[in-house]
Amino acid sequence: MNNLSLIKKFPKDFIFGTATSSYQIEGNSFGESGKSHWDQFAKIDGMVFNSQDGRIACNHIKYWEEDLQLVSDAGFGAYRFSFSWPRLMPDGNQSLNQKGISFYDKLIDKMLELDLKPFGTFYHWDLPIYLADLGGWAKRDTAKYFADYSEVIIKNYGDRLYSVATINEPWCVAWLSHYLGVHAPGLKDIESTAKAMHYIMLAHGYGMEVIRSYSFKNAGIVLNKAAVESYSDKPEDIEAANLYEEIHNSWFSDAVFKSKYPENLLNILGDYMPVKYEEDLKIIGTPIDWLGINYYTRNLIKFDKQEKICQLTDIEGPLNKTDMNWEIYPEGLKKVIETEVNRYNLKLPIHITENGMANKDLNVDGNVDDQKRIDYYFLHLQEIQTLLDRGYNIKSYFAWSLLDNYEWSFGYNKRFGLVYVDFETQKRIKKKSWYEFSSNLK
Ligand code: IFM
């Protein structure tokens, strides 16, 4: 049975935090928020577990003080949250919702009062419905509107934010949502995929330009990295894995660090790419101050000739799994960081902006024993420690997530929190993992 006492051996200035996102916790039926495309998507039969949506979620709009107190009482030094675009700009790009503006004002001020560094993410998947109806991420205008939205954030809160990230997990925004059809808008369409793969990165670039125009200094992007491995030594599986590496990982990092897209995937998407997309790559490559890495699992890839466009499949691996059926593969975290640093010769600070697991947690008379989650954190923190010992420039680690919350297509059926949420009563119950962090952070 592992514990988290290794935390005490981390460098004194290493930041430990925990993370959430707006749609997953806030409850968008409160505070005059606009709707997001997830509200629409959840209504489509079979797309989301029990058609659940984020109207109530964890009602963080009401319980935000209690929630921040939970972060602070555990001894964390930072809180990663996201702004909700439809809460701030209900119609996407026109009027501001003053209630939304003051909500984040209060939230950030309270973080500072509690000595929590505010790590703000601009976009964590809640696209205003109004922009989704105009074509969403398959349209160039959405990237332009993202620049206006970025300005609202940086102008109102830039003086108090410790750091900002433009986009959370562009792979999910583009590939998972337009090619695999798993997230909103649920498309399986190569043309919209190609457009979204580019426009989400252009939005990042425009966001960076706005951030720089306000002389804000601590800005980055958050990429979800998969440890991609070939299912076998067969050349066709290795080739399939290489293509998947481009799809999941290097498309986004090549764009940011090299102002280019990787060749194999570009060959596949080429005919559908926006005209003159090359001209945008310089904007996308605007230098960032740090790279955020979210890591959960590995992808085992096999050649599959049944697949028409990208001839590959993700095979279920043999390792122990979390409740998401994701393999627990801690060395993958080390591998993805090593790959990133070597491939791009990175000197930038790296923040581990998300890592954690879903577990079938049970509330037994007010006790939630999630030892499996403690084991997961232990194993991943060990990998980070190894890299720190080797001199890697890793600055922080954020546990995903503070609260059980809306896990997208899985609705409220997957629990990732350090704190258990009873969704009937909104009661928060600290899990064993919360106590474990707390006794080692303080
Ligand atoms: O809950 C999500 C989060 O919104 C983005 N990263 C992965 C988490 C677990 O699936």
CSV table of C-alpha atoms and ligand atoms in Angstrom, one decimal:
chain,number,residue,atom,x,y,z
A,1,MET,CA,0.0,0.0,0.0
A,2,ASN,CA,1.6,3.3,-1.1
A,3,ASN,CA,1.4,6.7,0.5
A,4,LEU,CA,2.4,10.1,-0.8
A,5,SER,CA,5.3,10.9,1.5
A,6,LEU,CA,7.5,11.2,-1.5
A,7,ILE,CA,5.9,14.7,-1.9
A,8,LYS,CA,8.2,15.9,0.9
A,9,LYS,CA,11.3,15.2,-1.2
A,10,PHE,CA,10.2,17.5,-4.1
A,11,PRO,CA,12.0,20.8,-4.5
A,12,LYS,CA,10.7,23.5,-2.2
A,13,ASP,CA,9.5,25.7,-5.1
A,14,PHE,CA,7.7,22.8,-6.9
A,15,ILE,CA,4.0,23.7,-7.2
A,16,PHE,CA,1.4,21.2,-6.2
A,17,GLY,CA,-2.2,22.0,-7.3
A,18,THR,CA,-5.5,20.5,-8.3
A,19,ALA,CA,-7.6,21.2,-11.4
A,20,THR,CA,-11.2,21.5,-12.6
A,21,SER,CA,-13.0,23.0,-15.6
A,22,SER,CA,-16.0,25.3,-15.9
A,23,TYR,CA,-18.6,23.1,-17.7
A,24,GLN,CA,-17.6,20.1,-15.5
A,25,ILE,CA,-18.4,21.8,-12.2
A,26,GLU,CA,-20.0,25.2,-12.4
A,27,GLY,CA,-23.6,24.4,-13.4
A,28,ASN,CA,-24.5,26.6,-16.4
A,29,SER,CA,-28.1,27.1,-15.5
A,30,PHE,CA,-26.9,29.5,-12.8
A,31,GLY,CA,-25.7,33.1,-13.1
A,32,GLU,CA,-27.2,33.9,-16.5
A,33,SER,CA,-24.7,31.8,-18.4
A,34,GLY,CA,-25.3,31.1,-22.1
A,35,LYS,CA,-25.5,27.5,-23.3
A,36,SER,CA,-22.7,25.6,-24.7
A,37,HIS,CA,-22.6,23.0,-27.5
A,38,TRP,CA,-22.4,20.3,-24.8
A,39,ASP,CA,-26.0,21.1,-23.8
A,40,GLN,CA,-27.0,20.4,-27.3
A,41,PHE,CA,-24.9,17.3,-27.7
A,42,ALA,CA,-26.2,15.8,-24.5
A,43,LYS,CA,-29.7,15.8,-26.0
A,44,ILE,CA,-28.7,13.6,-28.9
A,45,ASP,CA,-29.7,10.0,-28.2
A,46,GLY,CA,-26.8,7.8,-27.2
A,47,MET,CA,-24.1,10.4,-27.1
A,48,VAL,CA,-23.8,11.0,-23.3
A,49,PHE,CA,-24.5,8.6,-20.5
A,50,ASN,CA,-28.2,9.0,-19.6
A,51,SER,CA,-28.3,12.2,-21.6
A,52,GLN,CA,-26.8,14.0,-18.6
A,53,ASP,CA,-25.6,17.6,-19.1
A,54,GLY,CA,-23.8,20.3,-17.1
A,55,ARG,CA,-26.8,22.4,-16.1
A,56,ILE,CA,-26.3,21.7,-12.4
A,57,ALA,CA,-23.0,19.8,-12.3
A,58,CYS,CA,-21.4,20.5,-8.9
A,59,ASN,CA,-23.2,23.8,-8.5
A,60,HIS,CA,-19.8,25.4,-8.0
A,61,ILE,CA,-21.5,28.8,-8.7
A,62,LYS,CA,-23.0,28.4,-5.3
A,63,TYR,CA,-20.3,26.4,-3.5
A,64,TRP,CA,-17.2,28.0,-4.9
A,65,GLU,CA,-16.0,29.3,-1.5
A,66,GLU,CA,-16.3,25.9,0.1
A,67,ASP,CA,-14.5,24.4,-3.0
A,68,LEU,CA,-11.6,26.8,-2.8
A,69,GLN,CA,-11.3,26.1,0.9
A,70,LEU,CA,-11.0,22.4,0.1
A,71,VAL,CA,-8.0,23.2,-2.2
A,72,SER,CA,-6.4,25.4,0.4
A,73,ASP,CA,-7.1,23.1,3.4
A,74,ALA,CA,-5.4,20.2,1.5
A,75,GLY,CA,-2.2,22.4,1.4
A,76,PHE,CA,-2.2,22.9,-2.4
A,77,GLY,CA,-0.4,26.0,-3.6
A,78,ALA,CA,-2.3,26.4,-6.9
A,79,TYR,CA,-5.7,25.9,-8.4
A,80,ARG,CA,-6.2,25.3,-12.2
A,81,PHE,CA,-9.6,26.3,-13.4
A,82,SER,CA,-11.1,27.4,-16.7
A,83,PHE,CA,-13.2,30.4,-17.7
A,84,SER,CA,-16.5,29.6,-19.4
A,85,TRP,CA,-16.9,31.3,-22.7
A,86,PRO,CA,-20.7,31.2,-22.7
A,87,ARG,CA,-20.8,32.4,-19.1
A,88,LEU,CA,-18.7,35.5,-20.0
A,89,MET,CA,-20.1,36.0,-23.5
A,90,PRO,CA,-23.4,34.2,-23.8
A,91,ASP,CA,-23.8,35.0,-27.5
A,92,GLY,CA,-20.2,34.2,-28.3
A,93,ASN,CA,-18.8,37.4,-29.4
A,94,GLN,CA,-21.0,40.3,-28.5
A,95,SER,CA,-22.4,41.3,-25.1
A,96,LEU,CA,-20.8,40.5,-21.8
A,97,ASN,CA,-22.6,38.9,-18.9
A,98,GLN,CA,-21.7,41.1,-15.9
A,99,LYS,CA,-22.6,38.3,-13.5
A,100,GLY,CA,-20.1,36.1,-15.2
A,101,ILE,CA,-17.4,38.8,-15.0
A,102,SER,CA,-18.0,39.3,-11.3
A,103,PHE,CA,-18.0,35.5,-10.6
A,104,TYR,CA,-14.4,35.1,-11.8
A,105,ASP,CA,-13.5,38.3,-10.1
A,106,LYS,CA,-14.6,36.9,-6.7
A,107,LEU,CA,-13.1,33.5,-7.5
A,108,ILE,CA,-9.7,34.8,-8.3
A,109,ASP,CA,-9.6,37.3,-5.4
A,110,LYS,CA,-10.5,34.5,-3.1
A,111,MET,CA,-7.7,32.3,-4.5
A,112,LEU,CA,-5.2,35.1,-3.8
A,113,GLU,CA,-6.6,35.6,-0.3
A,114,LEU,CA,-6.0,31.8,0.3
A,115,ASP,CA,-2.5,32.0,-1.2
A,116,LEU,CA,-3.4,29.8,-4.2
A,117,LYS,CA,-1.8,30.6,-7.5
A,118,PRO,CA,-4.5,31.0,-10.1
A,119,PHE,CA,-3.8,29.0,-13.3
A,120,GLY,CA,-6.5,30.1,-15.7
A,121,THR,CA,-7.4,28.2,-18.9
A,122,PHE,CA,-9.3,30.1,-21.5
A,123,TYR,CA,-11.0,27.2,-23.3
A,124,HIS,CA,-11.8,23.9,-21.8
A,125,TRP,CA,-14.4,22.8,-24.4
A,126,ASP,CA,-17.6,24.8,-23.6
A,127,LEU,CA,-18.1,26.5,-26.9
A,128,PRO,CA,-21.0,29.0,-26.9
A,129,ILE,CA,-23.9,27.4,-28.7
A,130,TYR,CA,-24.3,30.4,-30.9
A,131,LEU,CA,-20.8,29.8,-32.4
A,132,ALA,CA,-21.4,26.1,-32.7
A,133,ASP,CA,-24.5,26.8,-34.8
A,134,LEU,CA,-22.3,29.0,-37.1
A,135,GLY,CA,-20.0,26.0,-37.7
A,136,GLY,CA,-17.9,25.9,-34.5
A,137,TRP,CA,-14.3,24.9,-34.8
A,138,ALA,CA,-14.6,24.0,-38.5
A,139,LYS,CA,-14.9,27.7,-39.2
A,140,ARG,CA,-12.1,30.3,-39.2
A,141,ASP,CA,-14.3,32.9,-37.6
A,142,THR,CA,-14.4,30.9,-34.3
A,143,ALA,CA,-10.7,31.4,-34.0
A,144,LYS,CA,-11.1,35.1,-34.5
A,145,TYR,CA,-13.9,35.3,-31.9
A,146,PHE,CA,-11.6,33.4,-29.6
A,147,ALA,CA,-9.2,36.3,-29.8
A,148,ASP,CA,-12.0,38.7,-28.7
A,149,TYR,CA,-12.8,36.4,-25.8
A,150,SER,CA,-9.1,36.1,-24.8
A,151,GLU,CA,-9.0,39.9,-24.6
A,152,VAL,CA,-12.0,39.9,-22.2
A,153,ILE,CA,-10.1,37.6,-19.9
A,154,ILE,CA,-6.7,39.2,-20.1
A,155,LYS,CA,-8.1,42.7,-19.7
A,156,ASN,CA,-10.3,41.8,-16.7
A,157,TYR,CA,-8.1,39.3,-14.8
A,158,GLY,CA,-4.6,39.5,-16.3
A,159,ASP,CA,-3.4,41.5,-13.3
A,160,ARG,CA,-4.2,38.7,-10.9
A,161,LEU,CA,-3.6,35.5,-12.8
A,162,TYR,CA,-0.4,33.6,-12.1
A,163,SER,CA,-0.5,31.9,-15.5
A,164,VAL,CA,-2.8,31.4,-18.4
A,165,ALA,CA,-3.3,28.6,-20.9
A,166,THR,CA,-5.1,29.3,-24.2
A,167,ILE,CA,-6.5,25.9,-25.0
A,168,ASN,CA,-7.0,22.7,-23.1
A,169,GLU,CA,-6.3,19.5,-25.1
A,170,PRO,CA,-6.7,20.5,-28.8
A,171,TRP,CA,-6.6,16.8,-29.8
A,172,CYS,CA,-10.0,16.4,-28.0
A,173,VAL,CA,-11.4,19.6,-29.4
A,174,ALA,CA,-10.5,18.5,-33.0
A,175,TRP,CA,-9.9,14.8,-33.4
A,176,LEU,CA,-12.1,13.3,-30.7
A,177,SER,CA,-14.9,15.6,-31.6
A,178,HIS,CA,-14.8,15.7,-35.4
A,179,TYR,CA,-13.2,12.5,-36.5
A,180,LEU,CA,-14.1,10.0,-33.7
A,181,GLY,CA,-17.4,11.7,-33.0
A,182,VAL,CA,-17.1,11.1,-29.2
A,183,HIS,CA,-17.3,14.7,-28.0
A,184,ALA,CA,-19.4,17.6,-29.1
A,185,PRO,CA,-20.3,18.3,-31.9
A,186,GLY,CA,-20.1,14.5,-32.5
A,187,LEU,CA,-19.0,14.5,-36.1
A,188,LYS,CA,-17.2,11.8,-38.0
A,189,ASP,CA,-16.2,13.9,-41.0
A,190,ILE,CA,-12.7,14.3,-42.4
A,191,GLU,CA,-13.3,17.7,-43.8
A,192,SER,CA,-14.4,19.3,-40.5
A,193,THR,CA,-11.6,17.3,-38.8
A,194,ALA,CA,-8.9,18.9,-41.0
A,195,LYS,CA,-10.4,22.4,-40.4
A,196,ALA,CA,-10.8,21.9,-36.7
A,197,MET,CA,-7.2,20.5,-36.4
A,198,HIS,CA,-6.0,23.8,-37.9
A,199,TYR,CA,-8.5,26.4,-36.5
A,200,ILE,CA,-8.1,25.3,-32.9
A,201,MET,CA,-4.3,25.9,-33.2
A,202,LEU,CA,-5.0,29.2,-34.9
A,203,ALA,CA,-7.2,30.1,-32.0
A,204,HIS,CA,-4.2,29.4,-29.7
A,205,GLY,CA,-2.0,31.6,-31.9
A,206,TYR,CA,-4.5,34.5,-31.9
A,207,GLY,CA,-4.9,34.1,-28.1
A,208,MET,CA,-1.1,34.3,-27.7
A,209,GLU,CA,-1.0,37.5,-29.7
A,210,VAL,CA,-3.7,39.1,-27.5
A,211,ILE,CA,-1.9,37.9,-24.4
A,212,ARG,CA,1.4,39.4,-25.6
A,213,SER,CA,-0.3,42.7,-26.6
A,214,TYR,CA,-1.2,43.0,-22.9
A,215,SER,CA,2.4,42.2,-22.0
A,216,PHE,CA,1.3,39.2,-19.9
A,217,LYS,CA,4.3,36.9,-19.3
A,218,ASN,CA,3.3,33.5,-18.1
A,219,ALA,CA,1.3,31.9,-20.9
A,220,GLY,CA,1.2,28.5,-22.5
A,221,ILE,CA,-1.0,25.7,-24.0
A,222,VAL,CA,-2.1,22.4,-22.5
A,223,LEU,CA,-1.6,19.3,-24.7
A,224,ASN,CA,-2.8,15.9,-23.7
A,225,LYS,CA,0.0,13.5,-24.5
A,226,ALA,CA,-0.6,9.8,-25.0
A,227,ALA,CA,2.2,7.3,-24.6
A,228,VAL,CA,1.8,5.8,-28.1
A,229,GLU,CA,3.2,2.3,-28.7
A,230,SER,CA,3.0,-0.2,-31.5
A,231,TYR,CA,0.9,-3.4,-30.8
A,232,SER,CA,3.6,-5.5,-32.3
A,233,ASP,CA,7.0,-5.4,-34.1
A,234,LYS,CA,5.3,-5.9,-37.5
A,235,PRO,CA,6.2,-3.0,-39.8
A,236,GLU,CA,2.6,-2.2,-40.6
A,237,ASP,CA,1.8,-1.8,-36.8
A,238,ILE,CA,4.9,0.3,-36.3
A,239,GLU,CA,3.8,2.5,-39.2
A,240,ALA,CA,0.3,2.8,-37.8
A,241,ALA,CA,1.7,3.8,-34.4
A,242,ASN,CA,3.9,6.4,-36.0
A,243,LEU,CA,0.8,7.9,-37.7
A,244,TYR,CA,-1.1,7.9,-34.4
A,245,GLU,CA,1.9,9.6,-32.8
A,246,GLU,CA,1.3,12.5,-35.3
A,247,ILE,CA,-2.4,12.5,-34.8
A,248,HIS,CA,-2.3,12.6,-31.0
A,249,ASN,CA,1.0,14.2,-30.2
A,250,SER,CA,3.2,15.8,-32.8
A,251,TRP,CA,0.5,17.6,-34.8
A,252,PHE,CA,0.1,20.1,-32.0
A,253,SER,CA,3.6,20.3,-30.7
A,254,ASP,CA,5.1,20.6,-34.3
A,255,ALA,CA,2.7,23.5,-34.9
A,256,VAL,CA,3.7,25.3,-31.7
A,257,PHE,CA,7.4,24.6,-31.7
A,258,LYS,CA,8.3,24.3,-35.4
A,259,SER,CA,5.4,26.2,-37.1
A,260,LYS,CA,4.7,23.2,-39.3
A,261,TYR,CA,2.5,20.1,-39.3
A,262,PRO,CA,3.9,16.5,-39.5
A,263,GLU,CA,4.1,15.0,-43.0
A,264,ASN,CA,2.1,11.7,-42.9
A,265,LEU,CA,-1.0,13.2,-41.3
A,266,LEU,CA,-0.8,16.3,-43.5
A,267,ASN,CA,-0.8,14.0,-46.5
A,268,ILE,CA,-4.1,12.5,-45.2
A,269,LEU,CA,-5.7,15.8,-44.3
A,270,GLY,CA,-4.1,17.9,-47.1
A,271,ASP,CA,-7.1,18.1,-49.5
A,272,TYR,CA,-9.3,19.3,-46.7
A,273,MET,CA,-7.0,21.8,-45.1
A,274,PRO,CA,-8.0,25.4,-45.2
A,275,VAL,CA,-6.6,27.4,-48.1
A,276,LYS,CA,-3.3,29.1,-47.3
A,277,TYR,CA,-3.2,27.4,-43.9
A,278,GLU,CA,0.6,27.7,-44.1
A,279,GLU,CA,0.4,31.5,-43.6
A,280,ASP,CA,-1.2,30.9,-40.2
A,281,LEU,CA,1.6,28.7,-38.9
A,282,LYS,CA,3.8,31.6,-38.0
A,283,ILE,CA,1.1,33.0,-35.7
A,284,ILE,CA,0.6,29.5,-34.2
A,285,GLY,CA,4.3,29.4,-33.5
A,286,THR,CA,4.2,32.5,-31.4
A,287,PRO,CA,6.6,31.6,-28.6
A,288,ILE,CA,5.0,30.4,-25.4
A,289,ASP,CA,6.4,30.6,-21.8
A,290,TRP,CA,5.6,27.1,-20.7
A,291,LEU,CA,4.1,23.8,-21.9
A,292,GLY,CA,1.3,22.1,-20.1
A,293,ILE,CA,1.1,18.3,-20.3
A,294,ASN,CA,-1.9,16.3,-19.4
A,295,TYR,CA,-1.2,12.6,-19.1
A,296,TYR,CA,-3.4,9.6,-18.3
A,297,THR,CA,-2.5,6.5,-20.2
A,298,ARG,CA,-1.0,4.8,-23.3
A,299,ASN,CA,-2.4,4.0,-26.7
A,300,LEU,CA,-1.5,0.6,-28.1
A,301,ILE,CA,-1.9,0.9,-31.9
A,302,LYS,CA,-2.4,-1.7,-34.5
A,303,PHE,CA,-2.7,-1.5,-38.3
A,304,ASP,CA,-6.4,-2.0,-39.4
A,305,LYS,CA,-7.2,-2.2,-43.0
A,306,GLN,CA,-11.0,-1.9,-42.4
A,307,GLU,CA,-10.4,1.7,-41.4
A,308,LYS,CA,-10.7,3.7,-44.6
A,309,ILE,CA,-8.9,7.0,-43.8
A,310,CYS,CA,-6.4,6.3,-41.0
A,311,GLN,CA,-5.8,2.6,-41.1
A,312,LEU,CA,-5.3,1.9,-37.4
A,313,THR,CA,-7.1,0.9,-34.3
A,314,ASP,CA,-6.5,1.4,-30.6
A,315,ILE,CA,-6.2,-2.0,-29.0
A,316,GLU,CA,-7.1,-2.8,-25.4
A,317,GLY,CA,-3.8,-3.4,-23.5
A,318,PRO,CA,-3.1,-6.0,-20.8
A,319,LEU,CA,-2.2,-3.7,-17.9
A,320,ASN,CA,-4.4,-2.9,-14.9
A,321,LYS,CA,-7.1,-0.3,-15.8
A,322,THR,CA,-8.9,2.6,-14.2
A,323,ASP,CA,-12.6,2.9,-14.3
A,324,MET,CA,-12.3,4.6,-17.7
A,325,ASN,CA,-10.8,1.3,-18.9
A,326,TRP,CA,-7.5,3.2,-19.4
A,327,GLU,CA,-4.3,1.3,-18.7
A,328,ILE,CA,-2.3,2.4,-15.7
A,329,TYR,CA,1.1,3.1,-17.3
A,330,PRO,CA,3.1,5.5,-15.2
A,331,GLU,CA,6.4,5.2,-17.2
A,332,GLY,CA,4.4,6.6,-20.1
A,333,LEU,CA,4.4,10.0,-18.3
A,334,LYS,CA,8.2,9.9,-18.2
A,335,LYS,CA,8.3,8.8,-21.9
A,336,VAL,CA,6.1,11.6,-23.2
A,337,ILE,CA,8.0,14.2,-21.3
A,338,GLU,CA,11.4,12.8,-22.6
A,339,THR,CA,10.1,12.7,-26.1
A,340,GLU,CA,8.8,16.2,-26.0
A,341,VAL,CA,12.0,17.7,-24.5
A,342,ASN,CA,14.3,15.8,-26.9
A,343,ARG,CA,12.2,16.2,-30.1
A,344,TYR,CA,11.9,20.0,-29.7
A,345,ASN,CA,15.1,20.6,-27.6
A,346,LEU,CA,12.8,22.2,-25.0
A,347,LYS,CA,14.2,24.4,-22.3
A,348,LEU,CA,10.8,25.8,-21.3
A,349,PRO,CA,9.2,25.1,-18.0
A,350,ILE,CA,6.9,22.1,-18.1
A,351,HIS,CA,3.7,22.0,-16.0
A,352,ILE,CA,1.9,18.7,-15.5
A,353,THR,CA,-1.5,20.3,-15.7
A,354,GLU,CA,-3.5,17.1,-15.3
A,355,ASN,CA,-3.0,13.5,-14.1
A,356,GLY,CA,-5.4,11.3,-12.2
A,357,MET,CA,-7.8,8.4,-12.4
A,358,ALA,CA,-11.4,7.5,-12.4
A,359,ASN,CA,-12.4,5.0,-9.7
A,360,LYS,CA,-15.6,3.3,-8.6
A,361,ASP,CA,-15.6,5.2,-5.3
A,362,LEU,CA,-18.2,4.5,-2.7
A,363,ASN,CA,-19.3,6.7,0.1
A,364,VAL,CA,-19.5,4.4,3.1
A,365,ASP,CA,-21.0,6.3,6.0
A,366,GLY,CA,-19.0,9.4,5.1
A,367,ASN,CA,-15.8,7.6,4.3
A,368,VAL,CA,-14.4,7.1,0.8
A,369,ASP,CA,-11.4,4.8,0.6
A,370,ASP,CA,-9.8,5.4,-2.7
A,371,GLN,CA,-6.4,3.8,-2.0
A,372,LYS,CA,-6.2,2.9,-5.7
A,373,ARG,CA,-6.1,6.5,-6.6
A,374,ILE,CA,-3.3,7.1,-4.0
A,375,ASP,CA,-1.3,4.3,-5.7
A,376,TYR,CA,-1.9,5.9,-9.1
A,377,TYR,CA,-0.7,9.3,-7.9
A,378,PHE,CA,2.3,7.7,-6.1
A,379,LEU,CA,3.5,5.9,-9.2
A,380,HIS,CA,3.2,8.9,-11.5
A,381,LEU,CA,4.9,11.2,-9.0
A,382,GLN,CA,7.7,8.8,-8.8
A,383,GLU,CA,8.3,9.2,-12.5
A,384,ILE,CA,8.4,13.0,-12.2
A,385,GLN,CA,10.8,12.7,-9.3
A,386,THR,CA,13.1,10.7,-11.6
A,387,LEU,CA,13.0,13.3,-14.2
A,388,LEU,CA,13.6,16.1,-11.7
A,389,ASP,CA,16.7,14.3,-10.5
A,390,ARG,CA,17.9,14.2,-14.1
A,391,GLY,CA,17.5,18.0,-14.3
A,392,TYR,CA,14.2,18.2,-16.2
A,393,ASN,CA,12.6,21.6,-15.9
A,394,ILE,CA,9.2,20.5,-14.4
A,395,LYS,CA,7.6,23.1,-12.3
A,396,SER,CA,4.3,21.8,-11.2
A,397,TYR,CA,1.9,18.9,-10.8
A,398,PHE,CA,-1.9,19.2,-10.8
A,399,ALA,CA,-4.1,16.4,-9.6
A,400,TRP,CA,-7.2,15.9,-11.8
A,401,SER,CA,-9.6,16.6,-10.2
A,402,LEU,CA,-10.6,18.4,-7.1
A,403,LEU,CA,-14.2,17.2,-7.3
A,404,ASP,CA,-16.1,14.3,-8.9
A,405,ASN,CA,-17.7,16.1,-11.8
A,406,TYR,CA,-19.2,15.9,-15.3
A,407,GLU,CA,-17.0,13.5,-17.2
A,408,TRP,CA,-18.2,14.6,-20.7
A,409,SER,CA,-19.7,11.6,-22.6
A,410,PHE,CA,-19.7,9.6,-19.4
A,411,GLY,CA,-21.8,12.1,-17.6
A,412,TYR,CA,-21.6,11.8,-13.8
A,413,ASN,CA,-20.8,8.1,-14.0
A,414,LYS,CA,-17.1,8.4,-13.6
A,415,ARG,CA,-15.4,9.8,-10.5
A,416,PHE,CA,-12.0,11.5,-10.7
A,417,GLY,CA,-12.2,13.7,-7.6
A,418,LEU,CA,-10.1,13.9,-4.5
A,419,VAL,CA,-13.4,15.0,-3.0
A,420,TYR,CA,-16.6,12.9,-3.5
A,421,VAL,CA,-19.7,14.7,-4.6
A,422,ASP,CA,-23.1,13.5,-3.8
A,423,PHE,CA,-24.9,14.9,-6.8
A,424,GLU,CA,-28.3,14.7,-5.1
A,425,THR,CA,-27.4,16.9,-2.1
A,426,GLN,CA,-24.2,18.5,-3.4
A,427,LYS,CA,-22.5,17.4,-0.2
A,428,ARG,CA,-18.7,17.3,-0.6
A,429,ILE,CA,-16.9,14.4,1.2
A,430,LYS,CA,-13.1,14.3,1.4
A,431,LYS,CA,-11.7,11.0,0.1
A,432,LYS,CA,-8.7,9.2,1.5
A,433,SER,CA,-6.6,10.6,-1.3
A,434,TRP,CA,-7.5,14.2,-0.2
A,435,TYR,CA,-6.3,13.4,3.3
A,436,GLU,CA,-3.2,11.8,1.9
A,437,PHE,CA,-2.2,14.9,-0.1
A,438,SER,CA,-3.1,17.0,2.9
A,439,SER,CA,-0.9,15.2,5.3
A,440,ASN,CA,2.1,15.4,3.0
A,441,LEU,CA,1.7,18.9,1.6
A,442,LYS,CA,1.4,20.7,4.9
B,1,IFM,O1,-12.2,15.2,-17.4
B,1,IFM,C1,-11.2,15.3,-18.3
B,1,IFM,C2,-10.8,16.8,-18.5
B,1,IFM,O2,-11.8,17.6,-18.8
B,1,IFM,C3,-9.7,16.9,-19.6
B,1,IFM,N1,-8.7,15.9,-19.5
B,1,IFM,C4,-9.0,14.6,-19.2
B,1,IFM,C5,-10.0,14.5,-18.0
B,1,IFM,C6,-10.4,13.0,-17.8
B,1,IFM,O3,-11.0,12.5,-18.9
